Short mmCIF file of C-alpha atoms in Angstrom, two decimals:
data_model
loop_
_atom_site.label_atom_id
_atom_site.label_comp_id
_atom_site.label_asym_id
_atom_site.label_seq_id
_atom_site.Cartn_x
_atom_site.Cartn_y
_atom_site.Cartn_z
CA UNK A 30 -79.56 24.30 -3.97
CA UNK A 31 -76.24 22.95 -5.94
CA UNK A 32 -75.43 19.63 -4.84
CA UNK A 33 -72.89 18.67 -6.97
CA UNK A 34 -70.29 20.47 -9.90
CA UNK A 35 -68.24 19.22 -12.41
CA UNK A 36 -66.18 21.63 -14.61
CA UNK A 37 -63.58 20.87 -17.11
CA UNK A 38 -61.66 23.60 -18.91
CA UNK A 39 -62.76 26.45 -17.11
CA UNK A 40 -59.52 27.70 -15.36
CA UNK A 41 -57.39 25.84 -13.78
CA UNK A 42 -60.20 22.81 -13.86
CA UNK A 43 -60.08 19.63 -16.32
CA UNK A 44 -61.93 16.32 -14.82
CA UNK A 45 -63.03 18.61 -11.83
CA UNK A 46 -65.87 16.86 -10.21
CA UNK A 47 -67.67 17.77 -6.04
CA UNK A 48 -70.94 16.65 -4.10
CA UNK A 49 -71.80 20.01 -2.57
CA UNK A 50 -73.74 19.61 0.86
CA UNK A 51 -75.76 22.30 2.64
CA UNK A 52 -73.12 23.42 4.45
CA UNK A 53 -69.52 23.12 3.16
CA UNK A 54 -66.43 24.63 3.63
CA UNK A 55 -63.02 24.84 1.02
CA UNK A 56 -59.56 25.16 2.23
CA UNK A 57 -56.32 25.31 0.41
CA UNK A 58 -53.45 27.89 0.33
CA UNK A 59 -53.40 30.79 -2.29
CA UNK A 60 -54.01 29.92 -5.91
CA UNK A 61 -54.89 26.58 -5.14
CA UNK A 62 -58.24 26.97 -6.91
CA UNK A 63 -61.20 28.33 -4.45
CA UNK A 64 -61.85 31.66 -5.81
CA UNK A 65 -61.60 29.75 -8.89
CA UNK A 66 -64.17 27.75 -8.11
CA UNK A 67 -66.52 30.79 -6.93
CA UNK A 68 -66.10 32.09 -10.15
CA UNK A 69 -67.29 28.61 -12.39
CA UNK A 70 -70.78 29.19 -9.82
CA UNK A 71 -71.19 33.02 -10.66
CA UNK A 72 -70.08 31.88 -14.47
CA UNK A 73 -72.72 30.06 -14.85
CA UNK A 74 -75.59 32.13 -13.29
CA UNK A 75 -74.79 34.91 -15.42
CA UNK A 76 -74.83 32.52 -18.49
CA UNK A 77 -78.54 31.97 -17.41
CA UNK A 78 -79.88 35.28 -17.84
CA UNK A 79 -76.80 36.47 -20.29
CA UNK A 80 -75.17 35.94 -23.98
CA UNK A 81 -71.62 34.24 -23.27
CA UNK A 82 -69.65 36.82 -24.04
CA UNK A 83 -71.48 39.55 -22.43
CA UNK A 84 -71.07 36.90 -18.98
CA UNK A 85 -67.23 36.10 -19.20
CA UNK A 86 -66.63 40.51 -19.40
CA UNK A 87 -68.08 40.21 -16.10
CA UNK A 88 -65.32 37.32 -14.87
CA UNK A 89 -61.82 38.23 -13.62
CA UNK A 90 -59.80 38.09 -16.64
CA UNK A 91 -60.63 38.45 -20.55
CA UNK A 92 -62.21 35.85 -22.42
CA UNK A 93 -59.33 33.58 -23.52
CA UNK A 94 -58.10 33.58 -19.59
CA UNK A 95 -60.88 31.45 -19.16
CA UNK A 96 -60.06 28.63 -20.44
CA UNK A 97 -57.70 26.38 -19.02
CA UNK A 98 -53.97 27.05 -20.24
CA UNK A 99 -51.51 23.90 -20.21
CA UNK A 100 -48.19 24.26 -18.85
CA UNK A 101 -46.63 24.87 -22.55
CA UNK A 102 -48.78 28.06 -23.01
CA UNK A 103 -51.50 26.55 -25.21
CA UNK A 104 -55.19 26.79 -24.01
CA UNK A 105 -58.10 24.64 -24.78
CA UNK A 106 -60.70 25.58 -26.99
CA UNK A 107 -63.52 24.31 -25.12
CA UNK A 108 -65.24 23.92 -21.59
CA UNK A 109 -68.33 22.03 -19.65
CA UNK A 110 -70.15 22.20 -17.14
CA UNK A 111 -72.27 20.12 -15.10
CA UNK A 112 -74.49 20.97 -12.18
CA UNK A 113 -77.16 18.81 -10.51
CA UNK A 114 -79.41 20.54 -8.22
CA UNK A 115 -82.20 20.76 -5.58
CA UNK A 116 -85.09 22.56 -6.96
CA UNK A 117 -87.83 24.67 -4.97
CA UNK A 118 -91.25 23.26 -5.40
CA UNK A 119 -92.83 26.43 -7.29
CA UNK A 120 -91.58 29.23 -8.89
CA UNK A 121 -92.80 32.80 -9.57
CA UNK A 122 -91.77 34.73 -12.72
CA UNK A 123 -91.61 38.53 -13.03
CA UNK A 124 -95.07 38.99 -14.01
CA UNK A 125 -96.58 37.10 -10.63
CA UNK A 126 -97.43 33.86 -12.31
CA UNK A 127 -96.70 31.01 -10.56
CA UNK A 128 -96.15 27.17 -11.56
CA UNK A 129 -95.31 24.12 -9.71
CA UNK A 130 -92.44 21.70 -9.97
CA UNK A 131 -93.34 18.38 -10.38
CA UNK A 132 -89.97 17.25 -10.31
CA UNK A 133 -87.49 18.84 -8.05
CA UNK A 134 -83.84 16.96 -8.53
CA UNK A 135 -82.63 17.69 -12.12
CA UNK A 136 -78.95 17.91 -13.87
CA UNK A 137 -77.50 20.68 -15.95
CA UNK A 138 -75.20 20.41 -18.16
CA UNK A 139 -73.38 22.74 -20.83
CA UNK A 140 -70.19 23.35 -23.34
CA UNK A 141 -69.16 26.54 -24.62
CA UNK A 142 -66.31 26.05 -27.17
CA UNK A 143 -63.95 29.04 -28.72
CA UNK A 144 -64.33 28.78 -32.85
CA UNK A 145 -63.06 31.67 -35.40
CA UNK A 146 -66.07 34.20 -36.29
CA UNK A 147 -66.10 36.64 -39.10
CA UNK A 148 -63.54 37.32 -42.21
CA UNK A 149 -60.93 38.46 -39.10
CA UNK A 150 -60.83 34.90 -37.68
CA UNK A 151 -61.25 36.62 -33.59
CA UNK A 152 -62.99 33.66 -32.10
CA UNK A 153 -65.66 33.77 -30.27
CA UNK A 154 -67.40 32.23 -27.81
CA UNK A 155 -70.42 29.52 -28.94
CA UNK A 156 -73.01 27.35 -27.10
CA UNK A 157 -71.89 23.95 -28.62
CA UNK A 158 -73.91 21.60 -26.21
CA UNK A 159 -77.15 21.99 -23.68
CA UNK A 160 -79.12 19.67 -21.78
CA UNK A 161 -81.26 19.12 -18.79
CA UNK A 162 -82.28 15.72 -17.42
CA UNK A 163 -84.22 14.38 -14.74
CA UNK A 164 -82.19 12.79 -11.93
CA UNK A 165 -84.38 9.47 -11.13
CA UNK A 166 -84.87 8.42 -7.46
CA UNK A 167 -83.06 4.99 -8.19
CA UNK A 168 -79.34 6.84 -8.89
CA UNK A 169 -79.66 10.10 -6.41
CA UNK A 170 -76.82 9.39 -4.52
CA UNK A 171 -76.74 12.76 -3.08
CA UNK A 172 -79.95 12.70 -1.11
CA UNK A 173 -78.74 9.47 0.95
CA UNK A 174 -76.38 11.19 2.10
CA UNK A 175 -76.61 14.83 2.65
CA UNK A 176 -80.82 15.30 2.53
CA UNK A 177 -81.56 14.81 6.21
CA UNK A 178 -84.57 13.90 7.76
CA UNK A 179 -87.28 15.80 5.26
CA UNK A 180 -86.14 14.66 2.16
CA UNK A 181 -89.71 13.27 1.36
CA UNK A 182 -90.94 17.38 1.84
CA UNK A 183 -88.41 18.70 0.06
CA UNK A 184 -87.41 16.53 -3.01
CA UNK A 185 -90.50 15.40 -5.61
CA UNK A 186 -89.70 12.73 -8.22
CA UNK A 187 -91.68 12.56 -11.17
CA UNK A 188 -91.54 10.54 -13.78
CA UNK A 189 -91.15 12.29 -17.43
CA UNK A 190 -89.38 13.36 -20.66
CA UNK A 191 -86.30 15.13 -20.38
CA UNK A 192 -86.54 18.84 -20.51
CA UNK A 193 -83.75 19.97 -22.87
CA UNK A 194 -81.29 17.97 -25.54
CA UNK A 195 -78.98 18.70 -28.10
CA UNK A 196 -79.90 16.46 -31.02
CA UNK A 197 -79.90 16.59 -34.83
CA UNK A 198 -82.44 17.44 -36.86
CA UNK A 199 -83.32 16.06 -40.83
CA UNK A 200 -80.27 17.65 -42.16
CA UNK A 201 -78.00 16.52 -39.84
CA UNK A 202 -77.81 20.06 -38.21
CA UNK A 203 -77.32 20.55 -33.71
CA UNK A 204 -80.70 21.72 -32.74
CA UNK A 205 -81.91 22.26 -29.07
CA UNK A 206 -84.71 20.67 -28.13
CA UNK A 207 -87.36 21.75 -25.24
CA UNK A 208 -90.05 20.25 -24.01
CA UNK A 209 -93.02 20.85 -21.50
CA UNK A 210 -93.01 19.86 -18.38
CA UNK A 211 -94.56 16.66 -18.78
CA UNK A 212 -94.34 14.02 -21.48
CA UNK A 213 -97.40 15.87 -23.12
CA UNK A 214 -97.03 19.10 -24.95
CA UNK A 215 -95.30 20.44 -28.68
CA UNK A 216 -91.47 20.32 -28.76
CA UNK A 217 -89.74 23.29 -29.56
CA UNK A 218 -86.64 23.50 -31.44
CA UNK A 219 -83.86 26.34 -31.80
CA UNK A 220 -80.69 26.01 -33.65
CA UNK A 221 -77.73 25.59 -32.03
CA UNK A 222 -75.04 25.57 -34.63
CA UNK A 223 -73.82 29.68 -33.61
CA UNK A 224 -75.73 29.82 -30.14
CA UNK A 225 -74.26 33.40 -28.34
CA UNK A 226 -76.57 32.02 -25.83
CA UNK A 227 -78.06 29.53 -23.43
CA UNK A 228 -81.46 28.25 -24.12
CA UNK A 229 -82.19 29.17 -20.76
CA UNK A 230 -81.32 32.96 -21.03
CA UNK A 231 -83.99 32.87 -23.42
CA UNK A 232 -86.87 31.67 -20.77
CA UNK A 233 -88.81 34.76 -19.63
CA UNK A 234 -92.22 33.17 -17.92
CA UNK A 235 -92.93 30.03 -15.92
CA UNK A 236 -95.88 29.24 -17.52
CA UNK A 237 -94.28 27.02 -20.51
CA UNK A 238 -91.63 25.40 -19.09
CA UNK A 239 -91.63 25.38 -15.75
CA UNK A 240 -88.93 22.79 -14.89
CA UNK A 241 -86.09 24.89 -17.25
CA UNK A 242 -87.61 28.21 -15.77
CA UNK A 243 -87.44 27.08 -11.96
CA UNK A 244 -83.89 25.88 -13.23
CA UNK A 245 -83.03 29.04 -14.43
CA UNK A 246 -83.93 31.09 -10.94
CA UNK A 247 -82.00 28.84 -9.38
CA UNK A 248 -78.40 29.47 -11.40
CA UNK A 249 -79.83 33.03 -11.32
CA UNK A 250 -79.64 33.24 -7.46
CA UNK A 251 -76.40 31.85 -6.50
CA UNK A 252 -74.20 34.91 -4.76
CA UNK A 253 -71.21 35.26 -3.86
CA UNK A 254 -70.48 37.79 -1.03
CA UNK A 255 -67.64 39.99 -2.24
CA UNK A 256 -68.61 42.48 0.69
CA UNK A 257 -67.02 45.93 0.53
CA UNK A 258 -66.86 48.20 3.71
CA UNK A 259 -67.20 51.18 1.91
CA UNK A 260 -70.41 49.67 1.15
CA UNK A 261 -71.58 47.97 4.48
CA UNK A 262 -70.93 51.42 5.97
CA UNK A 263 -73.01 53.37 3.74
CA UNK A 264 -76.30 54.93 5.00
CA UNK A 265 -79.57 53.76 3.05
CA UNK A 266 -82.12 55.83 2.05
CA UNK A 267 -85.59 54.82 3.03
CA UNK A 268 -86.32 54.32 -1.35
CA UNK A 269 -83.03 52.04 -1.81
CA UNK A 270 -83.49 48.14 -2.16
CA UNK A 271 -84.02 46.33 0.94
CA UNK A 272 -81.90 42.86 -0.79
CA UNK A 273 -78.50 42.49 0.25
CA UNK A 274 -76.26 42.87 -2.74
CA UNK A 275 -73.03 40.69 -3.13
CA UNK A 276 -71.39 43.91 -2.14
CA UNK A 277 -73.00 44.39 1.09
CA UNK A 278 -74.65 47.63 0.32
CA UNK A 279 -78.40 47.91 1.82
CA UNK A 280 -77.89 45.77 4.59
CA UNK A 281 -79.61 48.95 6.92
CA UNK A 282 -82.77 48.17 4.79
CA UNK A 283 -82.40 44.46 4.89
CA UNK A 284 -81.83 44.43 8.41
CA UNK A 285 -85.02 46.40 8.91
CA UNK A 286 -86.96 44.49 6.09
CA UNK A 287 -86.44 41.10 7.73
CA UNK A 288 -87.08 42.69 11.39
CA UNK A 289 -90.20 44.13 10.43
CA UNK A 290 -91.83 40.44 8.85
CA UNK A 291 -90.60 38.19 11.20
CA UNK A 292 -91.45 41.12 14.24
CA UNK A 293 -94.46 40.53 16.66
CA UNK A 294 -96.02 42.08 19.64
CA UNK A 295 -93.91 40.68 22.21
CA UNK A 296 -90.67 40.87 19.93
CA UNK A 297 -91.02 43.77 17.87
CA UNK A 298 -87.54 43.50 16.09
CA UNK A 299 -87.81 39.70 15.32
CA UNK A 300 -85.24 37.56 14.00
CA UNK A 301 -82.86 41.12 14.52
CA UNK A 302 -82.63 40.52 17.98
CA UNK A 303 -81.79 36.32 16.58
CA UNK A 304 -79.04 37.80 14.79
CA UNK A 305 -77.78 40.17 17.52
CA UNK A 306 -77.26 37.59 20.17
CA UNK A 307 -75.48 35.58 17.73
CA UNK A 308 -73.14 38.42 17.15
CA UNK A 309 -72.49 38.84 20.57
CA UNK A 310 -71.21 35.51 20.63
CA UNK A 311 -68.29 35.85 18.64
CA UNK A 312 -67.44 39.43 19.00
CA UNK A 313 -66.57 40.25 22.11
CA UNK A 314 -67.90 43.23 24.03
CA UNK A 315 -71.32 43.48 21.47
CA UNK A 316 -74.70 43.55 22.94
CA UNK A 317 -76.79 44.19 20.11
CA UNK A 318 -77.62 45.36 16.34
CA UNK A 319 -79.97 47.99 15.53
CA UNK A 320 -81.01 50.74 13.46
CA UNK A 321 -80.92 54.40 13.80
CA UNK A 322 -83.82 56.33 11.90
CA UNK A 323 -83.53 59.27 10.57
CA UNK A 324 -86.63 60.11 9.47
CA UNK A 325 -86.31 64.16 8.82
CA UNK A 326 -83.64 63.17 6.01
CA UNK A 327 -85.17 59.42 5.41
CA UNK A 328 -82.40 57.80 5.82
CA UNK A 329 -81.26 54.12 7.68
CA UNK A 330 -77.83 53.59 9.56
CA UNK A 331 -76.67 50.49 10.92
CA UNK A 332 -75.31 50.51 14.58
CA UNK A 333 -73.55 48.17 16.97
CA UNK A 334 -74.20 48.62 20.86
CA UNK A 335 -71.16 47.52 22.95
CA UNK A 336 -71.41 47.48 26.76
CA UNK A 337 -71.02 50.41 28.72
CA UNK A 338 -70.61 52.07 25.69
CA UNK A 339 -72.49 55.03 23.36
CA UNK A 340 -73.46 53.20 20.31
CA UNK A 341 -70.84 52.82 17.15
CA UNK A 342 -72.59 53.43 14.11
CA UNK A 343 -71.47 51.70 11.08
CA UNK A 344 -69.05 54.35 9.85
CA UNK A 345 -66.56 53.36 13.24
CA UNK A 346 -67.40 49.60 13.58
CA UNK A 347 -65.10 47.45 12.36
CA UNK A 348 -64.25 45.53 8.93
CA UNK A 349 -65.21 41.88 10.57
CA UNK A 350 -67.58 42.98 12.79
CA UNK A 351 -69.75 44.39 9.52
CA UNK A 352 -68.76 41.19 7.58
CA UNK A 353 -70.32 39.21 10.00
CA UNK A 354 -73.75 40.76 10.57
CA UNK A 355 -74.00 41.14 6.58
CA UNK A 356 -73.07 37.41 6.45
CA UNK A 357 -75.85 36.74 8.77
CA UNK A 358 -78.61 38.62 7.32
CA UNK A 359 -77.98 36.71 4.45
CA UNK A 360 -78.73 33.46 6.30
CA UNK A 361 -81.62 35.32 8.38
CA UNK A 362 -83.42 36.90 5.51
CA UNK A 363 -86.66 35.13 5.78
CA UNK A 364 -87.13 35.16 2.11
CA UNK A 365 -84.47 32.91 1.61
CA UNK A 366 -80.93 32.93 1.37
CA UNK A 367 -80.27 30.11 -1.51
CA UNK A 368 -77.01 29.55 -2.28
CA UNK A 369 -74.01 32.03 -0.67
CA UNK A 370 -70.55 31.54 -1.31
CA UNK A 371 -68.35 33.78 1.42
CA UNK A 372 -64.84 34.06 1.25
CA UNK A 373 -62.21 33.84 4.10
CA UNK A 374 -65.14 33.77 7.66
CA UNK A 375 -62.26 33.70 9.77
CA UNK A 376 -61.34 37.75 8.88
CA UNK A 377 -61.87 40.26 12.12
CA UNK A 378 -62.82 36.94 14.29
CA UNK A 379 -60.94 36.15 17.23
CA UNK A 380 -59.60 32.88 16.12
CA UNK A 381 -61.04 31.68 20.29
CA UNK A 382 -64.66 32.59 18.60
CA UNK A 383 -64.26 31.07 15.42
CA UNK A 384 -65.26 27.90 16.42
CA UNK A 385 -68.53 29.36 18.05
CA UNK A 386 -69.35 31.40 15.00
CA UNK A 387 -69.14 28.38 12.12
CA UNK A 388 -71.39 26.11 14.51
CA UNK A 389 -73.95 29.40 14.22
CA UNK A 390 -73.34 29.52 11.08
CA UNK A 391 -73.95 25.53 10.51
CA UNK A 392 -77.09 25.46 12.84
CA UNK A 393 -78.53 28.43 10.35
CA UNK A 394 -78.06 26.74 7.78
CA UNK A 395 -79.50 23.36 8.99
CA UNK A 396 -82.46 25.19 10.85
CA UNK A 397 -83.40 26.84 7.59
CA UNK A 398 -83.46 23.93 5.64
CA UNK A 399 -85.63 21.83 8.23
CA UNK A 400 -88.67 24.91 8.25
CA UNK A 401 -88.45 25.57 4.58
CA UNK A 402 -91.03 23.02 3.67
CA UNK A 403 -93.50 24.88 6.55
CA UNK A 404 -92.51 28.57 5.44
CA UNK A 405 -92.18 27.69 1.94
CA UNK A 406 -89.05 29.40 1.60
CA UNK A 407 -86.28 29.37 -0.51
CA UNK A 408 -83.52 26.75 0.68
CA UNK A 409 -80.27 27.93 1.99
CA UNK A 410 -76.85 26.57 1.50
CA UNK A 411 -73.99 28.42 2.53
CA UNK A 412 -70.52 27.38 1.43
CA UNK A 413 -67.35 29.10 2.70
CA UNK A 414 -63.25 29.26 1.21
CA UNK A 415 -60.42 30.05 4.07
CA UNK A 416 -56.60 29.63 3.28
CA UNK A 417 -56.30 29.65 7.27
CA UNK A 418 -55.85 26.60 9.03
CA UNK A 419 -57.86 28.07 12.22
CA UNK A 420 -60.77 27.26 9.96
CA UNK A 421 -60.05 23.52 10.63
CA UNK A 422 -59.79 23.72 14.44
CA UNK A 423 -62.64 25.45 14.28
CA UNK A 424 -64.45 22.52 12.14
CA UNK A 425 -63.54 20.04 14.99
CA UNK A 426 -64.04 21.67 17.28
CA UNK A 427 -67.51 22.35 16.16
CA UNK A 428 -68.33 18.73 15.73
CA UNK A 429 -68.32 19.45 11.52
CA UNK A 430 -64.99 18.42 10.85
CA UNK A 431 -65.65 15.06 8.99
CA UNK A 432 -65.94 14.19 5.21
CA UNK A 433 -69.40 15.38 4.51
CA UNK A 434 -68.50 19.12 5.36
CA UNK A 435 -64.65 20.33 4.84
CA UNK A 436 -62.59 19.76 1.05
CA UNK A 437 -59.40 20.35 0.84
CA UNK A 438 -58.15 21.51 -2.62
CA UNK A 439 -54.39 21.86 -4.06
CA UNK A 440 -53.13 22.01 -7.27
CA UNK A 441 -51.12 18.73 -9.12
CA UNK A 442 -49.78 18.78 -12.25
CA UNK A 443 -51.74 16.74 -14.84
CA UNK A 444 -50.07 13.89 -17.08
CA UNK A 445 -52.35 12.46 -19.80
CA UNK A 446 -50.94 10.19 -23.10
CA UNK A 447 -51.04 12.37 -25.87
CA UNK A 448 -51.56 15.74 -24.01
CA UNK A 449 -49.28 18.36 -22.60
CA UNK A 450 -49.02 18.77 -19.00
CA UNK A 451 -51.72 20.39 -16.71
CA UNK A 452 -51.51 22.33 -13.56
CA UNK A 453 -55.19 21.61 -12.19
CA UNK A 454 -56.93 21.60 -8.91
CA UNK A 455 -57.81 18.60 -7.28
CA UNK A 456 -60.42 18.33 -4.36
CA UNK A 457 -59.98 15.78 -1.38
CA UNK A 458 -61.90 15.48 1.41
CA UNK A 459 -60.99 16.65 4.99
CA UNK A 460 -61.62 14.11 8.22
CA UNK A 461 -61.94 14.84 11.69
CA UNK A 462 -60.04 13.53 14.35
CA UNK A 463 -60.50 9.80 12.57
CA UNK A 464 -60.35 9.75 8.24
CA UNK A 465 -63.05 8.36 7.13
CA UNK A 466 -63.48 6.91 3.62
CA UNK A 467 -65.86 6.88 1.59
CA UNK A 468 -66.64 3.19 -0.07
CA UNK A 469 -67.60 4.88 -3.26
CA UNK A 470 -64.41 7.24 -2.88
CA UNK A 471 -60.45 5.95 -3.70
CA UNK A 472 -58.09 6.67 -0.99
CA UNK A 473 -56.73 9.30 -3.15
CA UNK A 474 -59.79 11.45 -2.46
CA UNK A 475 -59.09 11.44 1.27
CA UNK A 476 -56.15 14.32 2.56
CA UNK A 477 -54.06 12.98 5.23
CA UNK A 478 -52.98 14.41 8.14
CA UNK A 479 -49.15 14.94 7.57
CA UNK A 480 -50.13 17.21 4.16
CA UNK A 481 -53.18 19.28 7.15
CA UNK A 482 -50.22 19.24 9.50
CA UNK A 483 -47.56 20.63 6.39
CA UNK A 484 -50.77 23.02 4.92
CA UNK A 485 -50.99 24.35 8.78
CA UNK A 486 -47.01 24.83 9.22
CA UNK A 487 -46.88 26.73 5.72
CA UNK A 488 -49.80 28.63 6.46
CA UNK A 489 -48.20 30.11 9.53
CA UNK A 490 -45.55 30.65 7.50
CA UNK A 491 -46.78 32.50 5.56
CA UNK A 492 -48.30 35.06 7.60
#
């Protein structure tokens, strides 16, 4: 689980800085930063498992796009990130060997820096800094106040070495150094003066270093749902994966995966029939989700039963009526849904239903995190962008509209002693019906409710 990001340089970012909760959801009109922000989380899970460069050709843009470019057409040369996170207590690596995590809270943090490579001068993208520390009981701020009531089952502190610095060695030279799990153990070094790569893209079992490895699975499975109907409509065959893929193909065989292992006796289809009622809440006319086999060609289609009508198969439903059930099998799958970021919820729901569908979509997400320590599944944390205000009824509405579960984010321009100007985004919290402040926050981080009211006005403006 991410519970808090800091980026500066990446994008429109500099000084960039947010306590992610369980359940969250980003507002702001176009191009005030949220996809932006989606793409700093898939950024850095693909810099997990990839080289740098091979990463950024998978971002929106080329290379030098992103890094943050000042109002005068320069760019910086360099961007970091930090992430601090909620670890699961074991992890399982690709060859079935397991290892626990004896210390579940840590904090990430990395700088990739443009320098000239080569006799053409074409820069090139370099690991310049890496490290991972322990976050100590004593300062985790976070777990006050987002954690909930089973903080002691899900959060282990352990005391410890860090697992990963950036020192020098004899000559003077940026090294990386790892270390085991405990304080026990061999350090290894690796050189970091060209790094095309993270240290932990180069982790491949759990065995040795558990902590960066469970860290590494972690960046690894943060998802953003990009869903494409071309893709939610598409029949599976019964040898396809049954994982929903950030494009929402396979969701047939993900819909029957997660029917058949939480199914029983008395409710053959499971958590399917969960999911159905909870789609007949917010789309009117639905009674149910389910599966038509075709078993002479092997082949899965999904299907939405509407009352007094012949069933719709996936082909005829609509856009937002597929969006939503692929949105929650996500949060059903029983394995685990980890972190999803889903863009604009509100699409293809009546805006009357909206309301109803983000409390399901809250309750899932709270629900999942309070039986994780008894199923031993992955945690889930969900966190949604909308340009539309109807988002924001829907938050108060739903009783989630306070400070802990709604940001706000706009983009100011930037004024620094020495440096050109910056357009950047800037993140402020959203209240309810009454602000309220933060004592560690300045008022500054708060939005008011003239610039809602003006964001609402404009919004409907715009459409």
């Amino acid at each position: 689980m991410l519970t808090r990001i800091e980026i500066d340089g990446f994008k429109s970012f500099r000084d960039f800085a947010l306590d992610v909760p369980p359940f969250l959801v980003i507002i702001g009109r176009n191009a005030a930063g949220k996809s932006n922000l989606f793409d700093a989380i898939r950024f850095l899970g693909r810099l997990a498992g990839e080289p740098v460069l091979e990463a950024a050709q998978h971002m929106r843009g080329d290379l030098v796009d992103l890094f943050h470019r000042r109002t005068d057409g320069t760019a910086v040369d360099r961007m970091s990130f930090a992430v601090e996170v909620l670890l699961d207590r074991s992890v399982t690596d690709a060859f079935g060997d397991t290892a626990e995590v004896n210390h579940t809270r840590l904090r990430y943090e990395l700088t990739i820096e443009l320098r000239p490579g080569g006799h053409s001068g074409t820069k090139r993208p370099y690991v310049a800094r890496e490290s991972v520390r322990r976050i100590r009981r004593a300062s985790d701020q976070w777990v006050a106040k987002f954690a909930g009531p089973h903080r002691d089952q899900l959060i282990v502190y352990r005391s410890g070495a860090d697992p990963l610095e950036t020192e020098n060695d004899d000559q003077g030279r940026p090294v990386f150094s790892i270390r085991q799990q405990g304080n026990q153990g061999r350090k290894r070094r690796l050189p970091a003066t060209a790094a095309t790569a993270t240290v932990l893209s180069s982790l491949t079992t759990a065995t040795d270093f558990p902590l960066l490895y469970a860290l590494k699975r972690e960046l690894q499975s943060w998802r953003l749902l990009h869903l494409d109907p071309s893709a939610l409509r598409a029949p599976d065959s019964y040898d396809d994966p049954d994982t929903l893929s950030e494009s929402g193909a396979h969701l047939a065989n993900t819909l029957r995966r997660f029917a058949d292992e939480t199914g029983s006796d008395d409710r053959p289809e499971g958590a399917l029939n969960d999911l159905s009622a909870d789609l007949a809440a917010v789309i009117p006319g639905v009674v149910r989700v389910r599966l038509n086999e075709d078993e002479a060609r092997r082949r899965r289609q999904v299907e939405v039963v509407q009352r007094d009508e012949a069933p719709f198969s996936a082909e005829v439903v609509s856009d937002g009526t597929l969006r939503a059930i692929a949105l929650l099998a996500a949060l059903y799958d029983p394995r685990g849904a980890g972190l999803i970021c889903f863009e604009e919820p509100e699409n293809g729901i009546y805006p009357q239903r909206l309301a109803q569908f983000v409390r399901y979509l809250r309750n899932l997400v709270t629900r999942a995190i309070d039986t994780s320590p008894q199923r031993g599944t992955a945690l889930t944390q969900l966190v949604l962008s909308s340009h539309s205000p109807a988002i924001l009824r829907a938050l108060a509405e739903g009783g989630a509209g306070h400070h802990g579960n709604a940001v706000f984010l706009d983009v100011v321009t930037r004024t620094r002693r020495g440096e050109p100007r910056s357009r950047v985004t800037r993140p402020r919290w959203v209240g309810g019906n009454q602000l309220v402040i933060d004592e560690a926050m300045d008022i500054g981080s708060v939005v008011s409710r003239a610039e809602i009211a003006e964001f609402e006005v404009m919004a409907a403006l715009d459409r």
